[in-house]
Tab-separated table of C-alpha atoms in Angstrom:
chain	number	residue	atom	x	y	z
A	1	UNK	CA	0.443	22.650	-21.905
A	2	UNK	CA	-1.860	19.795	-20.838
A	3	UNK	CA	-2.965	19.049	-17.252
A	4	UNK	CA	-1.714	15.591	-15.783
A	5	UNK	CA	-1.985	13.698	-12.620
A	6	UNK	CA	0.814	11.311	-11.498
A	7	UNK	CA	-0.247	8.828	-8.664
A	8	UNK	CA	2.353	7.090	-6.418
A	9	UNK	CA	2.323	5.092	-3.276
A	10	UNK	CA	1.590	7.186	-0.350
A	11	UNK	CA	4.713	8.689	1.492
A	12	UNK	CA	6.799	9.023	-1.797
A	13	UNK	CA	5.267	12.151	-3.110
A	14	UNK	CA	8.402	14.411	-2.926
A	15	UNK	CA	10.409	11.617	-4.714
A	16	UNK	CA	7.673	11.561	-7.554
A	17	UNK	CA	7.771	15.515	-7.793
A	18	UNK	CA	11.688	15.197	-8.323
A	19	UNK	CA	11.070	12.607	-11.333
A	20	UNK	CA	8.484	14.971	-12.783
A	21	UNK	CA	10.848	18.084	-12.367
A	22	UNK	CA	13.565	16.260	-14.041
A	23	UNK	CA	11.311	15.165	-16.946
A	24	UNK	CA	10.341	18.713	-17.522
A	25	UNK	CA	7.013	19.156	-15.768
A	26	UNK	CA	5.666	22.544	-14.675
A	27	UNK	CA	3.375	23.905	-11.808
A	28	UNK	CA	3.865	20.771	-9.676
A	29	UNK	CA	1.340	20.414	-6.859
A	30	UNK	CA	1.793	17.275	-4.677
A	31	UNK	CA	-1.184	15.980	-3.064
A	32	UNK	CA	-1.422	12.935	-0.828
A	33	UNK	CA	-0.919	10.057	-3.274
A	34	UNK	CA	0.166	11.982	-6.102
A	35	UNK	CA	1.279	14.918	-7.934
A	36	UNK	CA	-0.631	17.473	-10.343
A	37	UNK	CA	1.428	19.054	-13.029
A	38	UNK	CA	1.303	20.991	-16.436
A	39	UNK	CA	3.393	19.354	-19.356
A	40	UNK	CA	3.541	19.002	-23.158
A	41	UNK	CA	3.124	15.509	-24.635
A	42	UNK	CA	7.090	15.043	-24.926
A	43	UNK	CA	7.530	15.625	-21.068
A	44	UNK	CA	4.445	13.132	-20.622
A	45	UNK	CA	6.612	10.712	-22.649
A	46	UNK	CA	9.278	11.321	-20.729
A	47	UNK	CA	7.681	10.822	-17.223
A	48	UNK	CA	6.198	7.509	-18.365
A	49	UNK	CA	9.829	6.313	-19.524
A	50	UNK	CA	11.976	7.413	-16.696
A	51	UNK	CA	9.768	7.796	-13.436
A	52	UNK	CA	10.697	5.011	-11.070
A	53	UNK	CA	8.053	6.119	-8.563
A	54	UNK	CA	4.953	6.988	-10.534
A	55	UNK	CA	2.243	4.432	-10.466
A	56	UNK	CA	0.050	6.108	-13.472
A	57	UNK	CA	0.114	9.330	-15.285
A	58	UNK	CA	-3.273	10.742	-16.172
A	59	UNK	CA	-4.195	13.333	-18.629
A	60	UNK	CA	-7.226	15.493	-17.575
A	61	UNK	CA	-9.601	15.688	-20.359
A	62	UNK	CA	-12.790	17.162	-18.481
A	63	UNK	CA	-13.600	18.914	-15.316
A	64	UNK	CA	-16.919	20.540	-14.040
A	65	UNK	CA	-19.312	20.510	-11.097
A	66	UNK	CA	-22.015	18.142	-10.673
A	67	UNK	CA	-25.225	17.586	-8.645
A	68	UNK	CA	-26.327	14.204	-9.727
A	69	UNK	CA	-25.488	11.259	-12.075
A	70	UNK	CA	-26.855	12.827	-15.073
A	71	UNK	CA	-24.645	15.733	-14.685
A	72	UNK	CA	-21.537	13.380	-14.834
A	73	UNK	CA	-23.198	11.784	-17.978
A	74	UNK	CA	-23.521	15.033	-19.470
A	75	UNK	CA	-19.951	16.058	-18.732
A	76	UNK	CA	-18.739	12.875	-20.098
A	77	UNK	CA	-21.083	13.070	-23.239
A	78	UNK	CA	-19.736	16.581	-23.987
A	79	UNK	CA	-15.984	15.433	-23.915
A	80	UNK	CA	-14.765	14.610	-27.520
A	81	UNK	CA	-13.458	11.373	-27.062
A	82	UNK	CA	-13.420	10.434	-30.848
A	83	UNK	CA	-11.111	13.303	-31.304
A	84	UNK	CA	-8.468	10.977	-29.210
A	85	UNK	CA	-8.973	7.312	-30.193
A	86	UNK	CA	-11.267	5.368	-32.388
A	87	UNK	CA	-14.315	3.075	-31.964
A	88	UNK	CA	-12.434	-0.168	-33.034
A	89	UNK	CA	-10.249	0.383	-29.559
A	90	UNK	CA	-11.462	-1.223	-26.383
A	91	UNK	CA	-11.777	0.671	-23.167
A	92	UNK	CA	-12.347	0.424	-19.445
A	93	UNK	CA	-13.938	2.940	-17.103
A	94	UNK	CA	-12.949	3.189	-13.399
A	95	UNK	CA	-14.243	5.776	-10.920
A	96	UNK	CA	-13.010	6.731	-7.466
A	97	UNK	CA	-14.823	9.248	-5.104
A	98	UNK	CA	-14.000	11.234	-1.898
A	99	UNK	CA	-16.927	12.743	0.211
A	100	UNK	CA	-19.241	12.186	-2.482
A	101	UNK	CA	-22.835	11.942	-1.758
A	102	UNK	CA	-23.846	9.641	-4.636
A	103	UNK	CA	-24.834	6.242	-3.601
A	104	UNK	CA	-23.335	4.231	-6.265
A	105	UNK	CA	-19.962	4.423	-7.879
A	106	UNK	CA	-21.084	1.196	-10.237
A	107	UNK	CA	-24.014	3.388	-11.584
A	108	UNK	CA	-21.620	6.467	-12.133
A	109	UNK	CA	-19.256	4.212	-13.913
A	110	UNK	CA	-21.908	2.888	-16.148
A	111	UNK	CA	-23.208	6.404	-17.062
A	112	UNK	CA	-19.652	7.506	-17.948
A	113	UNK	CA	-19.276	4.447	-20.250
A	114	UNK	CA	-22.485	5.020	-21.800
A	115	UNK	CA	-21.851	8.707	-22.426
A	116	UNK	CA	-18.630	7.620	-24.188
A	117	UNK	CA	-20.283	5.121	-26.378
A	118	UNK	CA	-23.012	7.676	-27.086
A	119	UNK	CA	-20.688	10.158	-28.265
A	120	UNK	CA	-19.062	7.692	-30.575
A	121	UNK	CA	-22.333	6.604	-31.944
A	122	UNK	CA	-23.257	10.190	-32.517
A	123	UNK	CA	-20.170	11.095	-34.559
A	124	UNK	CA	-19.167	7.805	-36.065
A	125	UNK	CA	-22.000	5.480	-36.009
A	126	UNK	CA	-20.098	2.927	-34.147
A	127	UNK	CA	-19.148	2.307	-30.357
A	128	UNK	CA	-16.034	1.149	-28.675
A	129	UNK	CA	-16.134	-2.273	-26.894
A	130	UNK	CA	-15.346	-2.654	-23.094
A	131	UNK	CA	-12.343	-4.991	-21.948
A	132	UNK	CA	-12.067	-4.850	-18.431
A	133	UNK	CA	-8.882	-7.121	-18.395
A	134	UNK	CA	-6.651	-5.564	-21.249
A	135	UNK	CA	-8.158	-2.534	-22.749
A	136	UNK	CA	-6.460	-0.377	-25.204
A	137	UNK	CA	-7.454	2.940	-23.065
A	138	UNK	CA	-8.675	3.347	-19.504
A	139	UNK	CA	-10.816	6.356	-18.440
A	140	UNK	CA	-10.857	7.335	-14.920
A	141	UNK	CA	-13.471	9.457	-13.184
A	142	UNK	CA	-12.778	11.077	-9.763
A	143	UNK	CA	-15.410	12.410	-7.965
A	144	UNK	CA	-15.056	15.013	-4.871
A	145	UNK	CA	-17.756	16.497	-3.026
A	146	UNK	CA	-19.076	18.974	-5.693
A	147	UNK	CA	-16.744	18.274	-8.816
A	148	UNK	CA	-16.150	15.383	-11.244
A	149	UNK	CA	-12.782	15.121	-13.152
A	150	UNK	CA	-12.275	12.897	-16.132
A	151	UNK	CA	-8.931	11.423	-17.110
A	152	UNK	CA	-7.382	9.388	-19.858
A	153	UNK	CA	-4.504	7.124	-18.631
A	154	UNK	CA	-1.457	7.621	-20.642
A	155	UNK	CA	0.458	4.711	-19.215
A	156	UNK	CA	-1.727	1.692	-19.755
A	157	UNK	CA	-0.393	-1.168	-17.269
A	158	UNK	CA	0.795	0.299	-13.919
A	159	UNK	CA	4.142	1.910	-14.473
A	160	UNK	CA	5.716	-0.437	-11.678
A	161	UNK	CA	5.339	-3.165	-14.080
A	162	UNK	CA	8.741	-3.096	-15.717
A	163	UNK	CA	8.111	-5.938	-17.816
A	164	UNK	CA	10.920	-7.963	-16.043
A	165	UNK	CA	9.171	-9.793	-13.131
A	166	UNK	CA	7.467	-12.749	-13.985
A	167	UNK	CA	7.816	-15.014	-10.854
A	168	UNK	CA	6.632	-14.043	-7.525
A	169	UNK	CA	6.339	-15.212	-4.146
A	170	UNK	CA	4.062	-14.045	-1.196
A	171	UNK	CA	4.002	-10.407	-0.164
A	172	UNK	CA	6.362	-8.736	-3.044
A	173	UNK	CA	6.570	-5.235	-2.902
A	174	UNK	CA	5.554	-3.211	-5.825
A	175	UNK	CA	8.659	-1.992	-7.976
A	176	UNK	CA	7.988	1.640	-7.406
A	177	UNK	CA	7.792	1.324	-3.641
A	178	UNK	CA	11.054	-0.730	-3.895
A	179	UNK	CA	12.634	2.004	-5.843
A	180	UNK	CA	11.373	4.711	-3.469
A	181	UNK	CA	12.955	2.816	-0.633
A	182	UNK	CA	16.257	2.706	-2.278
A	183	UNK	CA	15.946	6.389	-2.800
A	184	UNK	CA	15.094	7.163	0.794
A	185	UNK	CA	18.229	4.916	1.848
A	186	UNK	CA	20.676	7.072	0.083
A	187	UNK	CA	22.156	3.878	-1.779
A	188	UNK	CA	24.212	4.896	-4.858
A	189	UNK	CA	25.500	2.507	-7.373
A	190	UNK	CA	29.234	1.581	-6.075
A	191	UNK	CA	27.973	0.951	-2.709
A	192	UNK	CA	27.459	-2.590	-1.413
A	193	UNK	CA	23.678	-3.366	-1.444
A	194	UNK	CA	22.149	-6.299	0.288
A	195	UNK	CA	18.740	-7.730	0.425
A	196	UNK	CA	18.727	-10.746	2.786
A	197	UNK	CA	15.100	-11.785	2.550
A	198	UNK	CA	14.915	-11.050	-1.219
A	199	UNK	CA	11.848	-12.853	-2.017
A	200	UNK	CA	11.280	-12.877	-6.001
A	201	UNK	CA	14.075	-10.105	-6.124
A	202	UNK	CA	12.284	-6.725	-6.369
A	203	UNK	CA	14.891	-4.579	-4.479
A	204	UNK	CA	17.612	-6.495	-6.423
A	205	UNK	CA	16.104	-5.855	-9.950
A	206	UNK	CA	15.507	-2.270	-9.103
A	207	UNK	CA	19.058	-1.596	-7.833
A	208	UNK	CA	20.388	-3.451	-10.893
A	209	UNK	CA	18.365	-1.154	-13.131
A	210	UNK	CA	19.643	1.855	-11.468
A	211	UNK	CA	23.237	0.707	-11.431
A	212	UNK	CA	23.119	0.221	-15.234
A	213	UNK	CA	21.108	3.500	-16.141
A	214	UNK	CA	17.985	1.356	-17.519
A	215	UNK	CA	14.991	3.513	-17.765
A	216	UNK	CA	12.118	1.552	-16.085
A	217	UNK	CA	9.779	1.866	-19.008
A	218	UNK	CA	12.364	1.246	-21.793
A	219	UNK	CA	10.916	-2.317	-22.536
A	220	UNK	CA	7.190	-1.826	-22.149
A	221	UNK	CA	4.300	-0.441	-24.269
A	222	UNK	CA	2.409	2.561	-23.028
A	223	UNK	CA	-1.343	3.517	-23.656
A	224	UNK	CA	-0.262	7.109	-24.972
A	225	UNK	CA	0.915	5.114	-28.159
A	226	UNK	CA	-2.878	4.254	-28.880
A	227	UNK	CA	-4.043	8.080	-28.864
A	228	UNK	CA	-4.476	9.517	-32.295
A	229	UNK	CA	-2.126	12.511	-31.749
A	230	UNK	CA	0.730	10.319	-30.571
A	231	UNK	CA	3.982	11.391	-32.098
A	232	UNK	CA	6.059	8.314	-33.032
A	233	UNK	CA	8.946	10.130	-34.066
A	234	UNK	CA	9.431	12.090	-30.882
A	235	UNK	CA	8.729	8.931	-28.868
A	236	UNK	CA	11.339	7.178	-30.913
A	237	UNK	CA	14.076	9.745	-30.270
A	238	UNK	CA	13.500	9.345	-26.479
A	239	UNK	CA	13.405	5.792	-26.486
A	240	UNK	CA	16.575	5.564	-28.593
A	241	UNK	CA	18.189	7.971	-26.308
A	242	UNK	CA	17.282	6.068	-23.135
A	243	UNK	CA	18.516	2.666	-24.593
A	244	UNK	CA	21.875	4.470	-25.561
A	245	UNK	CA	22.456	5.550	-22.173
A	246	UNK	CA	22.482	2.286	-20.832
A	247	UNK	CA	25.904	0.634	-19.488
A	248	UNK	CA	27.129	-2.934	-20.021
A	249	UNK	CA	26.050	-5.483	-17.256
A	250	UNK	CA	28.849	-6.263	-14.879
A	251	UNK	CA	29.300	-7.035	-11.161
A	252	UNK	CA	27.705	-4.137	-9.399
A	253	UNK	CA	28.055	-5.274	-5.737
A	254	UNK	CA	24.394	-6.086	-5.137
A	255	UNK	CA	23.877	-9.056	-3.148
A	256	UNK	CA	20.462	-10.990	-2.364
A	257	UNK	CA	19.675	-14.208	-0.143
A	258	UNK	CA	16.662	-15.853	1.186
A	259	UNK	CA	15.912	-18.622	3.577
A	260	UNK	CA	13.678	-20.141	0.783
A	261	UNK	CA	15.223	-21.917	-2.154
A	262	UNK	CA	12.072	-21.414	-4.037
A	263	UNK	CA	12.309	-17.608	-3.614
A	264	UNK	CA	16.019	-17.630	-4.682
A	265	UNK	CA	14.988	-19.385	-7.951
A	266	UNK	CA	12.259	-16.874	-8.455
A	267	UNK	CA	14.763	-14.083	-8.186
A	268	UNK	CA	17.307	-15.722	-10.342
A	269	UNK	CA	14.915	-16.290	-13.172
A	270	UNK	CA	13.473	-12.606	-12.989
A	271	UNK	CA	16.956	-11.517	-13.014
A	272	UNK	CA	17.825	-13.606	-15.795
A	273	UNK	CA	14.920	-12.614	-17.974
A	274	UNK	CA	15.906	-9.049	-17.562
A	275	UNK	CA	19.578	-9.487	-18.561
A	276	UNK	CA	20.465	-8.268	-15.083
A	277	UNK	CA	21.906	-11.508	-13.636
A	278	UNK	CA	25.554	-10.565	-13.867
A	279	UNK	CA	25.211	-7.757	-11.650
A	280	UNK	CA	23.621	-9.586	-8.593
A	281	UNK	CA	25.138	-12.112	-6.510
A	282	UNK	CA	22.459	-14.574	-4.902
A	283	UNK	CA	22.317	-17.117	-2.373
A	284	UNK	CA	20.255	-19.258	-0.047
A	285	UNK	CA	20.777	-18.268	3.372
A	286	UNK	CA	19.322	-17.320	6.661
A	287	UNK	CA	19.799	-13.792	7.727
A	288	UNK	CA	20.453	-14.757	11.413
A	289	UNK	CA	23.677	-16.586	9.969
A	290	UNK	CA	25.033	-14.825	6.846
A	291	UNK	CA	27.814	-12.453	6.888
A	292	UNK	CA	27.701	-9.087	5.600
A	293	UNK	CA	29.370	-9.208	2.073
A	294	UNK	CA	31.433	-6.043	2.525
A	295	UNK	CA	32.827	-3.810	5.183
A	296	UNK	CA	30.325	-1.122	4.661
A	297	UNK	CA	26.961	-0.955	2.829
A	298	UNK	CA	23.236	-0.554	2.873
A	299	UNK	CA	20.867	-3.254	3.904
A	300	UNK	CA	17.037	-3.059	2.570
A	301	UNK	CA	14.413	-5.741	3.365
A	302	UNK	CA	10.894	-6.407	3.866
A	303	UNK	CA	10.872	-8.818	6.651
A	304	UNK	CA	7.913	-10.789	7.808
A	305	UNK	CA	5.283	-9.155	9.870
A	306	UNK	CA	1.789	-9.526	11.195
A	307	UNK	CA	0.013	-8.911	8.070
A	308	UNK	CA	1.753	-11.358	6.236
A	309	UNK	CA	2.722	-14.028	8.801
A	310	UNK	CA	-0.157	-14.888	11.182
A	311	UNK	CA	1.973	-16.566	13.856
A	312	UNK	CA	2.745	-13.735	16.295
A	313	UNK	CA	4.708	-15.994	18.555
A	314	UNK	CA	6.980	-16.894	15.883
A	315	UNK	CA	7.555	-13.135	15.195
A	316	UNK	CA	8.223	-12.501	18.714
A	317	UNK	CA	11.117	-15.201	18.605
A	318	UNK	CA	12.493	-13.871	15.384
A	319	UNK	CA	12.713	-10.091	15.914
A	320	UNK	CA	15.195	-10.240	18.933
A	321	UNK	CA	17.413	-12.774	17.139
A	322	UNK	CA	17.103	-10.149	13.929
A	323	UNK	CA	18.358	-7.215	16.011
A	324	UNK	CA	21.482	-9.499	17.499
A	325	UNK	CA	22.291	-10.475	14.034
A	326	UNK	CA	22.393	-6.821	12.719
A	327	UNK	CA	24.537	-5.875	15.476
A	328	UNK	CA	26.941	-8.754	15.373
A	329	UNK	CA	27.431	-9.078	11.808
A	330	UNK	CA	26.517	-5.768	9.967
A	331	UNK	CA	28.557	-3.133	11.815
A	332	UNK	CA	29.372	-0.435	9.486
A	333	UNK	CA	26.064	-0.845	7.390
A	334	UNK	CA	22.914	1.280	7.382
A	335	UNK	CA	19.855	-1.044	7.557
A	336	UNK	CA	16.607	-0.172	6.242
A	337	UNK	CA	13.560	-2.247	7.142
A	338	UNK	CA	9.856	-1.716	6.032
A	339	UNK	CA	7.089	-2.906	8.208
A	340	UNK	CA	3.520	-2.331	9.095
A	341	UNK	CA	4.342	-4.041	12.648
A	342	UNK	CA	5.077	-0.932	14.881
A	343	UNK	CA	6.479	-3.540	17.430
A	344	UNK	CA	9.516	-3.843	15.324
A	345	UNK	CA	11.930	-1.481	16.866
A	346	UNK	CA	11.089	-2.682	20.411
A	347	UNK	CA	11.222	-6.227	19.647
A	348	UNK	CA	14.344	-6.189	17.665
A	349	UNK	CA	15.701	-3.839	20.671
A	350	UNK	CA	17.381	-1.093	18.380
A	351	UNK	CA	16.304	2.507	18.218
A	352	UNK	CA	15.705	3.570	14.894
A	353	UNK	CA	17.519	6.866	13.498
A	354	UNK	CA	14.730	7.359	11.319
A	355	UNK	CA	10.898	6.456	10.772
A	356	UNK	CA	9.423	7.139	7.455
A	357	UNK	CA	5.741	6.789	6.903
A	358	UNK	CA	4.907	4.577	3.816
A	359	UNK	CA	2.080	2.767	2.327
A	360	UNK	CA	2.400	-0.845	1.063
A	361	UNK	CA	-0.924	-0.515	-0.985
A	362	UNK	CA	-3.489	0.136	1.576
A	363	UNK	CA	-1.030	-1.042	4.357
A	364	UNK	CA	0.378	1.783	6.489
A	365	UNK	CA	4.025	0.829	7.022
A	366	UNK	CA	7.232	2.453	8.397
A	367	UNK	CA	10.518	2.552	6.715
A	368	UNK	CA	12.870	1.881	9.850
A	369	UNK	CA	16.483	3.247	9.420
A	370	UNK	CA	19.142	1.494	11.927
A	371	UNK	CA	22.660	2.614	11.471
A	372	UNK	CA	24.998	0.040	12.864
A	373	UNK	CA	28.262	1.370	14.397
A	374	UNK	CA	31.428	-0.227	13.033
A	375	UNK	CA	33.910	-1.570	15.915
A	376	UNK	CA	31.092	-1.905	18.243
A	377	UNK	CA	28.817	-4.519	19.402
A	378	UNK	CA	25.877	-1.831	19.378
A	379	UNK	CA	24.131	0.057	16.809
A	380	UNK	CA	24.055	3.813	16.723
A	381	UNK	CA	22.090	6.929	15.481
A	382	UNK	CA	23.657	10.099	14.151
A	383	UNK	CA	23.156	11.618	17.767
A	384	UNK	CA	21.972	8.838	20.021
A	385	UNK	CA	22.886	5.319	21.023
A	386	UNK	CA	21.001	2.143	19.698
A	387	UNK	CA	19.586	0.264	22.665
A	388	UNK	CA	21.647	-2.935	23.053
A	389	UNK	CA	19.868	-6.280	23.798
A	390	UNK	CA	19.652	-5.843	27.474
A	391	UNK	CA	17.362	-2.696	27.124
A	392	UNK	CA	13.673	-2.538	26.067
């Protein structure tokens, strides 16, 4: 059993733990921003292939206390890098630290890189080259107050890069955060889903993959394929099983719209590239005017807020109209809005039934749940009424 760490958007740790448990991981220990776990290599492959929540899966290759930069250099020098990859492959080194007294992470990064190259020279007479843009392998150093951990990345490009989305618009959500929001909403295939401010279609792409049973990593490469001990036969069996489990693309009751024709065209292009266009109905339309596409369903959206739109007066006008539109047009729907703007519930004049802390990158947000009661002009929570437009 090897030791791994899977990272994820902060706030989604329990969902990541569920993914890893399903993949077969052992001794799961969640922390802020990820989960430590034990696994054999087929489980590592499976977690990379199937987890919709993970950002990266890192393999721990060294751990030791340190006092200064030279201790970290010695730790990296003593690590048998040539056992795992060859000098012809390129690498990149990244270092993060929490509560470390070391003055320069750039210098620590350089010393780790020097140690890896020195170990290769000592054993093979050659050294790997550095490629900061598209390396074959990535080495991560994590420095705490008194310990240094070295990892080899098994993922390569971040796992939220499914290999589908090519066109983007302003402020897109990462795919794993969108997948987490869909899970938190309780949406399941067969239930109508709408993103009325779809942008380049991240929620729609994730939902369509889920509806078809498409493994998020089934159409992209991974860094573990570059390791010397990579078991290609095991990986091929996992990949073939994942692709065999996919359903045919048909209408799945997934709907998207956006006020911007440019955004709708981007979403159309991304869905078409992914072969998912038959599952989704897309239109250009204003959230304040469109009608619910079904009697009941789930709405998910990433509305504009202060970090994304600088005109606060414009937002102050938009939010009350948004609340009114939800009450008038989406009775019977559960609506989920992610926002860094803590004024949102008060401004839309609706009381959320849940407020879930999440991070969109470094930006602290909340996922607000609004349950809109059918047959009423007011929203409701499970046990209390939503404030109507006359309340503050």
